[in-house]
Coordinates of C-alpha atoms in Angstrom, one line a residue:
M50 CA 12.0 -1.8 -28.6
R51 CA 14.5 -4.6 -28.3
G52 CA 18.2 -4.7 -27.5
A53 CA 20.4 -2.1 -25.9
N54 CA 19.7 1.7 -26.1
G55 CA 22.5 4.2 -26.6
P56 CA 26.3 3.6 -26.8
R57 CA 28.0 0.6 -25.4
R58 CA 30.0 1.7 -22.4
S59 CA 31.0 0.7 -18.9
E60 CA 29.7 3.9 -17.3
V61 CA 26.3 5.6 -17.3
L62 CA 25.5 9.1 -16.1
D63 CA 22.4 10.0 -14.2
E64 CA 20.5 13.2 -14.8
Q65 CA 22.8 15.1 -12.4
G66 CA 25.9 13.9 -14.3
E67 CA 27.0 11.5 -11.6
S68 CA 28.4 8.2 -12.6
I69 CA 26.2 5.1 -12.3
P70 CA 28.9 2.4 -12.3
A71 CA 28.3 -1.0 -13.9
P72 CA 27.9 -3.7 -11.2
G73 CA 30.9 -5.8 -11.9
G74 CA 32.7 -6.8 -15.1
A75 CA 31.9 -9.3 -17.8
D76 CA 32.2 -12.2 -15.3
S77 CA 30.1 -10.6 -12.7
W78 CA 27.4 -13.2 -12.9
T79 CA 29.5 -15.7 -10.9
T80 CA 32.2 -13.6 -9.3
A81 CA 30.7 -10.2 -8.8
D82 CA 32.3 -8.0 -6.2
P83 CA 29.6 -7.4 -3.5
E84 CA 31.0 -4.0 -2.7
A85 CA 31.1 -2.8 -6.3
G86 CA 27.6 -4.1 -7.0
A87 CA 26.2 -2.4 -3.9
G88 CA 27.8 0.9 -4.9
A89 CA 26.1 0.7 -8.3
A90 CA 22.8 -0.1 -6.7
V91 CA 23.1 2.8 -4.3
T92 CA 24.0 5.2 -7.1
L93 CA 21.1 4.0 -9.2
L94 CA 18.7 4.3 -6.1
R95 CA 19.8 7.9 -5.7
A96 CA 19.1 8.6 -9.4
L97 CA 15.6 7.1 -9.1
I98 CA 14.7 9.1 -6.0
R99 CA 15.7 12.4 -7.7
E100 CA 13.2 11.9 -10.5
A101 CA 10.4 12.5 -8.0
C102 CA 7.8 10.3 -9.8
V103 CA 5.1 11.3 -7.3
N104 CA 1.8 9.5 -7.8
D105 CA -1.1 11.2 -6.0
G106 CA -3.8 9.2 -7.8
D107 CA -4.4 11.7 -10.6
P108 CA -4.0 10.1 -14.0
A109 CA -1.5 12.7 -15.0
S110 CA 0.7 12.3 -12.0
G111 CA 3.6 9.8 -11.6
Q112 CA 5.2 10.4 -14.9
E113 CA 7.2 7.3 -14.4
I114 CA 8.8 7.7 -17.9
R115 CA 11.5 9.7 -16.0
N116 CA 12.6 6.6 -14.0
V117 CA 12.2 4.4 -17.1
R118 CA 14.8 6.6 -18.8
V119 CA 17.1 6.3 -15.7
L120 CA 16.9 2.5 -16.0
Q121 CA 17.4 2.6 -19.8
R122 CA 20.6 4.6 -19.3
F123 CA 21.8 2.1 -16.6
L124 CA 21.2 -0.8 -18.9
S125 CA 22.6 0.8 -22.0
G126 CA 26.0 -0.7 -21.8
V127 CA 24.7 -4.2 -22.4
P128 CA 25.7 -5.7 -25.8
D129 CA 23.1 -6.0 -28.5
G130 CA 21.1 -9.2 -28.2
A131 CA 22.0 -9.9 -24.5
L132 CA 19.0 -8.0 -23.2
E133 CA 15.5 -7.3 -24.6
M134 CA 13.9 -4.1 -23.4
Q135 CA 10.4 -2.8 -24.1
V136 CA 8.7 0.4 -22.9
F137 CA 4.9 0.6 -22.6
E138 CA 2.9 3.7 -21.9
S139 CA -0.6 3.3 -20.7
A140 CA -1.1 7.1 -20.9
P141 CA 1.3 10.0 -21.6
G142 CA 4.2 9.7 -19.3
R143 CA 2.8 6.6 -17.4
A144 CA 5.5 4.3 -18.6
S145 CA 6.7 0.8 -17.5
L146 CA 9.9 -1.0 -18.5
I147 CA 10.1 -4.7 -19.2
A148 CA 13.6 -6.0 -19.6
R149 CA 14.4 -9.7 -20.2
V150 CA 17.5 -11.8 -20.3
R151 CA 16.5 -15.0 -22.2
G152 CA 17.6 -18.3 -20.9
T153 CA 18.8 -21.3 -22.8
D154 CA 16.1 -23.7 -21.7
P155 CA 12.5 -22.8 -22.5
E156 CA 11.3 -25.3 -19.8
A157 CA 13.3 -23.6 -17.1
P158 CA 11.7 -21.1 -14.7
A159 CA 11.2 -17.5 -15.8
L160 CA 11.9 -15.4 -12.7
G161 CA 10.2 -12.0 -12.6
L162 CA 11.6 -9.2 -10.5
L163 CA 8.7 -6.8 -9.9
G164 CA 9.5 -3.3 -8.8
H165 CA 7.5 -0.1 -9.1
L166 CA 8.8 3.3 -10.2
D167 CA 6.3 5.6 -8.5
V168 CA 6.3 7.1 -5.0
V169 CA 3.7 8.6 -2.7
P170 CA 3.4 12.3 -2.1
V171 CA 5.3 14.1 0.7
D172 CA 4.6 16.9 3.1
P173 CA 7.9 18.8 2.8
D174 CA 7.3 20.6 6.1
G175 CA 7.6 17.2 7.9
W176 CA 11.0 16.4 6.4
S177 CA 14.4 17.5 7.8
R178 CA 16.0 17.2 4.4
D179 CA 15.0 17.6 0.8
P180 CA 12.8 14.5 0.1
F181 CA 14.1 14.2 -3.5
S182 CA 17.7 14.9 -3.0
G183 CA 19.0 11.3 -2.7
E184 CA 21.6 12.5 -0.3
I185 CA 23.8 10.0 1.6
I186 CA 24.0 11.0 5.2
D187 CA 25.9 8.8 7.7
G188 CA 25.6 5.8 5.4
E189 CA 21.9 6.3 4.7
V190 CA 20.2 7.3 1.4
W191 CA 17.5 9.8 2.1
G192 CA 14.5 10.4 -0.1
R193 CA 10.9 9.4 -0.8
G194 CA 10.8 5.9 -2.1
A195 CA 14.1 4.8 -0.6
V196 CA 12.4 2.0 1.3
D197 CA 9.2 1.8 -0.7
M198 CA 10.5 0.4 -3.0
L199 CA 13.2 2.0 -5.1
Y200 CA 16.0 0.3 -3.3
L201 CA 14.7 -3.0 -4.5
T202 CA 14.0 -1.8 -8.0
A203 CA 17.6 -0.7 -8.1
V204 CA 18.8 -4.0 -6.8
F205 CA 16.7 -5.9 -9.3
A206 CA 18.1 -3.8 -12.2
C207 CA 21.7 -4.5 -11.0
V208 CA 21.3 -8.2 -10.9
L209 CA 19.5 -8.2 -14.3
R210 CA 22.5 -6.3 -15.7
E211 CA 24.9 -8.7 -14.3
A212 CA 23.0 -11.6 -15.9
A213 CA 23.0 -9.8 -19.3
L214 CA 26.8 -9.1 -19.1
A215 CA 27.7 -12.7 -18.0
P216 CA 29.8 -14.8 -20.5
E217 CA 27.1 -17.5 -20.5
R218 CA 23.3 -17.1 -20.6
P219 CA 21.3 -18.3 -17.6
R220 CA 19.3 -21.5 -17.9
G221 CA 16.0 -19.7 -17.4
D222 CA 14.7 -16.2 -18.2
L223 CA 15.3 -13.3 -15.8
V224 CA 12.8 -10.5 -16.2
L225 CA 12.7 -7.0 -14.7
L226 CA 9.2 -5.7 -14.4
A227 CA 9.6 -2.0 -13.5
V228 CA 6.1 -0.7 -13.5
A229 CA 4.1 2.4 -13.1
D230 CA 1.2 3.3 -10.7
E231 CA 1.6 0.7 -8.0
E232 CA 0.9 3.3 -5.3
A233 CA -2.5 4.1 -6.8
G234 CA -3.7 0.6 -7.5
G235 CA -1.9 -0.2 -10.8
E236 CA -4.6 0.8 -13.3
Y237 CA -1.9 2.6 -15.3
G238 CA 0.7 0.0 -14.5
L239 CA 0.5 -3.8 -14.0
H240 CA -3.3 -4.0 -14.4
W241 CA -3.0 -2.4 -17.8
L242 CA 0.0 -4.4 -18.8
L243 CA -1.6 -7.7 -17.9
R244 CA -4.7 -6.8 -19.9
E245 CA -3.0 -5.2 -23.0
H246 CA 0.4 -6.9 -23.2
P247 CA 0.3 -10.2 -21.3
G248 CA 2.9 -11.9 -23.5
A249 CA 5.6 -9.4 -22.5
L250 CA 5.1 -10.3 -18.9
R251 CA 5.6 -14.0 -19.2
V252 CA 7.0 -15.3 -15.9
T253 CA 6.5 -18.4 -13.9
E254 CA 7.5 -17.0 -10.5
V255 CA 7.9 -13.5 -9.0
L256 CA 9.8 -11.6 -6.3
S257 CA 8.6 -8.2 -5.2
E258 CA 8.4 -6.0 -2.1
S259 CA 7.1 -6.4 1.5
G260 CA 9.9 -8.6 2.9
G261 CA 13.3 -8.4 4.6
M262 CA 12.3 -6.7 7.9
R263 CA 13.2 -8.4 11.2
F264 CA 10.7 -10.2 13.4
G265 CA 12.8 -10.8 16.4
D266 CA 15.7 -13.0 15.3
H267 CA 13.9 -13.9 12.0
V268 CA 13.8 -12.3 8.6
A269 CA 10.2 -11.9 7.3
I270 CA 9.4 -12.9 3.7
G271 CA 5.9 -12.0 2.4
V272 CA 3.8 -14.9 1.3
A273 CA 0.3 -13.4 1.6
E274 CA -1.5 -10.0 1.6
K275 CA -4.9 -9.1 3.0
G276 CA -7.6 -8.2 0.6
S277 CA -9.5 -4.9 0.2
A278 CA -13.3 -4.7 0.3
G279 CA -14.1 -1.0 0.4
R280 CA -17.6 0.1 1.2
R281 CA -19.6 3.3 1.3
L282 CA -22.4 3.6 3.9
I283 CA -25.1 6.0 2.8
V284 CA -27.5 7.5 5.4
R285 CA -30.5 9.7 4.7
G286 CA -32.3 12.2 6.8
V287 CA -34.7 15.1 6.0
P288 CA -33.2 18.5 5.0
G289 CA -34.4 21.6 6.8
H290 CA -33.3 24.9 8.2
A291 CA -30.6 24.5 10.8
S292 CA -32.1 27.3 13.0
I293 CA -34.9 24.9 14.0
P294 CA -33.1 21.6 15.0
Y295 CA -36.0 20.4 17.3
G296 CA -37.4 17.2 15.8
A297 CA -35.0 17.3 12.8
Q298 CA -33.8 14.1 11.1
S299 CA -30.2 15.1 10.3
A300 CA -28.1 12.8 8.2
A301 CA -25.1 14.2 10.1
V302 CA -26.4 12.9 13.4
R303 CA -27.1 9.5 11.9
L304 CA -23.6 9.4 10.6
G305 CA -22.5 10.0 14.2
E306 CA -24.6 7.0 15.4
V307 CA -22.9 4.8 12.7
M308 CA -19.5 6.1 13.7
Q309 CA -20.1 5.3 17.3
R310 CA -21.0 1.7 16.4
L311 CA -17.9 1.4 14.2
A312 CA -15.7 2.5 17.1
L313 CA -17.1 -0.2 19.4
F314 CA -17.3 -3.0 16.9
E315 CA -14.6 -5.7 16.7
P316 CA -14.8 -8.4 14.0
A317 CA -14.1 -12.0 15.1
I318 CA -10.5 -13.0 15.5
Q319 CA -9.3 -15.5 12.9
L320 CA -6.0 -17.1 13.5
G321 CA -4.2 -19.3 10.9
E322 CA -0.8 -20.9 10.4
L323 CA 1.0 -17.6 9.7
W324 CA -0.2 -16.2 13.0
S325 CA 1.4 -18.9 15.0
R326 CA 4.6 -18.6 13.1
F327 CA 4.6 -14.8 13.6
V328 CA 4.2 -15.3 17.4
S329 CA 7.0 -17.9 17.5
A330 CA 9.4 -15.6 15.7
R331 CA 8.5 -12.3 17.5
V332 CA 7.6 -13.3 21.1
S333 CA 10.2 -14.9 23.4
D334 CA 8.0 -14.9 26.5
P335 CA 6.2 -18.3 26.5
R336 CA 3.4 -17.0 28.7
L337 CA 2.7 -14.1 26.4
A338 CA 3.0 -16.3 23.4
E339 CA 0.4 -18.7 24.9
R340 CA -2.1 -15.8 25.5
L341 CA -1.6 -14.5 21.9
R342 CA -2.4 -17.9 20.5
D343 CA -5.7 -18.0 22.4
P344 CA -8.5 -16.0 20.6
V345 CA -10.2 -15.3 23.9
R346 CA -7.1 -13.7 25.6
L347 CA -5.4 -12.3 22.5
D348 CA -6.8 -8.7 22.6
A349 CA -5.9 -8.3 26.2
A350 CA -2.4 -9.3 25.4
L351 CA -1.9 -7.0 22.3
G352 CA -0.8 -4.0 24.4
E353 CA 2.3 -6.0 25.5
L354 CA 3.6 -6.2 22.0
G355 CA 4.6 -2.5 21.9
G356 CA 5.0 -1.0 18.4
I357 CA 4.0 -4.1 16.5
A358 CA 0.6 -4.4 18.2
G359 CA -1.1 -2.6 15.3
Y360 CA 0.3 -5.1 12.8
A361 CA -0.7 -8.0 15.1
H362 CA -4.2 -6.7 15.4
A363 CA -4.5 -6.2 11.6
I364 CA -3.4 -9.7 10.6
S365 CA -5.6 -11.5 13.1
R366 CA -9.0 -10.3 11.8
V367 CA -10.9 -8.3 9.2
T368 CA -10.4 -4.6 9.9
L369 CA -12.8 -1.7 9.2
S370 CA -11.4 1.9 9.1
P371 CA -13.6 4.9 8.4
T372 CA -11.6 7.2 6.1
V373 CA -14.0 9.7 4.5
L374 CA -17.1 11.3 6.1
R375 CA -19.3 13.8 4.3
A376 CA -22.6 15.4 5.1
G377 CA -24.1 18.7 4.1
K378 CA -22.9 21.6 1.9
T379 CA -23.6 24.7 3.9
H380 CA -23.7 25.5 7.6
N381 CA -27.3 26.6 7.9
V382 CA -29.0 23.6 6.2
I383 CA -29.6 20.3 8.1
P384 CA -28.2 17.7 5.7
G385 CA -30.5 15.2 4.1
K386 CA -27.7 12.8 3.1
G387 CA -24.4 11.6 4.4
R388 CA -21.8 9.0 3.7
I389 CA -18.9 7.1 5.3
D390 CA -16.3 5.5 3.2
L391 CA -14.7 2.4 4.8
D392 CA -11.3 0.9 4.1
I393 CA -12.0 -2.8 4.9
R394 CA -9.1 -5.3 4.8
T395 CA -10.0 -9.0 4.6
L396 CA -8.3 -12.3 5.4
P397 CA -7.8 -15.1 2.9
G398 CA -11.2 -16.8 2.2
T399 CA -13.4 -13.8 3.2
T400 CA -16.2 -13.3 0.7
D401 CA -18.0 -10.1 -0.3
E402 CA -21.2 -11.5 1.2
E403 CA -19.4 -12.1 4.5
V404 CA -18.2 -8.5 4.5
D405 CA -21.7 -7.2 4.0
E406 CA -23.1 -9.4 6.7
L407 CA -20.4 -8.2 9.0
L408 CA -21.5 -4.6 8.4
R409 CA -25.1 -5.5 9.1
Q410 CA -24.0 -7.0 12.4
M411 CA -22.2 -3.8 13.2
L412 CA -25.2 -1.6 12.3
G413 CA -27.7 -3.6 14.2
E414 CA -31.1 -2.0 14.2
L415 CA -29.7 0.8 12.0
A416 CA -29.1 -1.7 9.1
D417 CA -32.5 -1.0 7.5
R418 CA -31.7 2.7 7.3
V419 CA -28.2 2.5 5.9
E420 CA -27.4 1.7 2.3
I421 CA -24.2 -0.4 1.6
R422 CA -22.4 0.3 -1.6
H423 CA -19.4 -1.6 -2.9
L424 CA -16.2 0.3 -3.7
R425 CA -13.2 -1.1 -5.5
G426 CA -11.7 -4.2 -3.9
W427 CA -9.8 -7.4 -4.4
A428 CA -9.5 -10.7 -2.6
A429 CA -6.8 -11.6 -0.2
T430 CA -4.0 -13.6 -1.9
S431 CA -1.3 -16.0 -0.7
S432 CA 1.4 -18.2 -2.2
P433 CA 2.4 -21.6 -0.7
T434 CA 5.7 -22.0 1.1
D435 CA 6.5 -25.4 -0.5
T436 CA 7.6 -24.0 -3.9
P437 CA 11.2 -24.1 -5.3
L438 CA 11.3 -20.3 -5.3
Y439 CA 10.4 -20.0 -1.6
A440 CA 13.0 -22.6 -0.7
A441 CA 15.6 -20.6 -2.7
V442 CA 14.7 -17.4 -0.9
E443 CA 14.9 -19.2 2.4
R444 CA 18.4 -20.6 1.6
A445 CA 19.7 -17.3 0.3
V446 CA 18.4 -15.1 3.1
T447 CA 19.6 -17.4 5.8
A448 CA 23.0 -17.7 4.2
V449 CA 23.6 -14.0 3.9
S450 CA 22.0 -12.9 7.1
G451 CA 22.6 -15.9 9.4
A452 CA 19.0 -15.6 10.5
P453 CA 16.1 -18.0 9.8
V454 CA 13.2 -16.9 7.7
V455 CA 9.5 -16.6 8.8
P456 CA 6.7 -16.2 6.2
N457 CA 4.4 -13.3 6.9
M458 CA 1.2 -11.6 5.7
A459 CA 1.2 -8.0 4.6
A460 CA -1.6 -5.9 6.1
G461 CA -1.6 -3.7 3.0
G462 CA -1.5 -4.6 -0.7
S463 CA 1.0 -4.7 -3.6
D464 CA 1.2 -5.6 -7.3
A465 CA 2.3 -9.1 -6.3
R466 CA -1.3 -10.0 -5.7
L467 CA -2.1 -9.8 -9.5
F468 CA 0.4 -12.6 -10.2
R469 CA -1.0 -14.7 -7.3
E470 CA -4.5 -14.3 -8.8
L471 CA -3.1 -15.9 -12.0
G472 CA -1.7 -18.8 -10.0
I473 CA 1.9 -17.6 -10.2
P474 CA 3.8 -17.8 -6.9
A475 CA 4.9 -14.4 -5.7
Y476 CA 6.8 -13.4 -2.6
G477 CA 7.7 -10.3 -0.8
F478 CA 11.5 -10.2 -0.9
G479 CA 14.1 -8.0 0.8
L480 CA 16.9 -8.3 3.3
L481 CA 17.4 -5.4 5.7
G482 CA 20.0 -5.0 8.4
P483 CA 19.5 -6.4 11.9
S484 CA 18.3 -3.0 13.2
W485 CA 15.4 -3.0 10.8
S486 CA 12.5 -4.2 13.0
Y487 CA 9.0 -4.3 11.5
E488 CA 8.3 -1.1 13.5
R489 CA 11.2 0.7 11.9
Y490 CA 10.2 -0.5 8.4
R491 CA 6.6 0.7 8.8
E492 CA 7.8 4.1 10.2
H493 CA 9.7 4.8 7.0
I494 CA 7.2 3.6 4.5
H495 CA 5.0 6.6 3.5
G496 CA 6.5 8.5 6.5
H497 CA 8.6 11.6 7.0
D498 CA 12.4 11.4 6.5
E499 CA 12.3 8.1 4.6
R500 CA 15.7 6.6 4.2
I501 CA 17.6 3.3 3.9
D502 CA 21.2 2.4 4.9
T503 CA 23.6 1.3 2.2
G504 CA 24.4 -1.8 4.1
S505 CA 20.8 -3.1 3.7
V506 CA 21.1 -2.4 -0.1
G507 CA 24.2 -4.6 -0.2
L508 CA 22.5 -7.4 1.8
A509 CA 19.5 -7.5 -0.5
L510 CA 21.8 -7.5 -3.5
E511 CA 23.8 -10.5 -2.3
A512 CA 20.7 -12.5 -1.3
L513 CA 19.1 -11.8 -4.7
R514 CA 22.3 -13.0 -6.5
R515 CA 22.1 -16.3 -4.7
I516 CA 18.4 -16.7 -5.5
V517 CA 18.9 -16.1 -9.2
R518 CA 21.8 -18.5 -9.4
D519 CA 19.8 -21.1 -7.5
R520 CA 16.7 -20.8 -9.7
I521 CA 18.1 -20.1 -13.2
G522 CA 21.9 -19.9 -13.0

């Protein structure tokens, strides 16, 4: 569908009947009130949280159509012709929203704002409040998805609406890509959209998640993500009655031997330019920084990094994490087959052949008795830091926060990689408050009691406004 949906109005109601205020008036593109805009983004965030679009990997889960409807209501006050909206469903309820403000110059950049609408499951027993209430407590919005990444999706929608309500069209396109299924790999979201409706996603540069946290006195902006090279290791033994274990060849025991080797194995350290910049931003002690830049001494120094040591370990090498172990079906039968599933995260440039060789090195003399099968994966991706968009992000974030920017690599993955694979620069954006260290950021993503302060929502909103004006205003 194209154009606005519903009546033209300056106020939209969420499912609970609460007002979602418009972010500024008709001239908000150039003179938006930061406080008013932040209030709209916070109210929209709360509405998105309450829809509980939980994605557990089952094709019927997610039901992101509910959050699509929230965004449609929020954008419904835009005059006809100022905004093009399309809803795509890859399966019943698995909906994504593409909303575009067209610019006046077809040669100008088309800036994509990529946000996802789904959230990961919760364990209610681990939460001190209702994980889908969207409550505001002491200036913080509580709920699953508050940090990952509904606050940014709300900020993206607010800036898009401001652009659509402005008295003049921007020079280039501004596109909201609010997609389904990011948390389970994107097969019902961006993967499907790029395959089935690539024309609707026409952008030349992209901002998404995985940025804005503080590395010391710097603000991190994501320019790269590790790849995924999942593997299944199959071991075989000889089944038999468990009452006679002498001389048995149990697949369970062989799994244990493989697990022991995995626990002791460390892939080679590989340090690149991003590593050095991470150390410079995060480590103030010159002696510790020197040790961290030395591959021989790095591991001995990791423990001195405190809560960020795990991240530092992850981005300095390929990592192998056993996640699923299975052998046997009943307690009185020696299993004849077992398996270990590995989550393997790779650095840029790592090939599938190199991953398989790494596993053979780990297995040693066991390699001939273990079958290696490939699971789903993708290559590591990165975007250069010499693009106009990255420069605009750097200027905006520094102007709003007063802090310099440092490019970083995400240990996990996001939908942004799909645009990088197409040669489109994509960056992990965000701007969180000074107390948001990387450790705090990681604690809240997929964790209990997820929440974000309203001040950080306002910072991200103001930084994004500056970027959009810089690139297409």
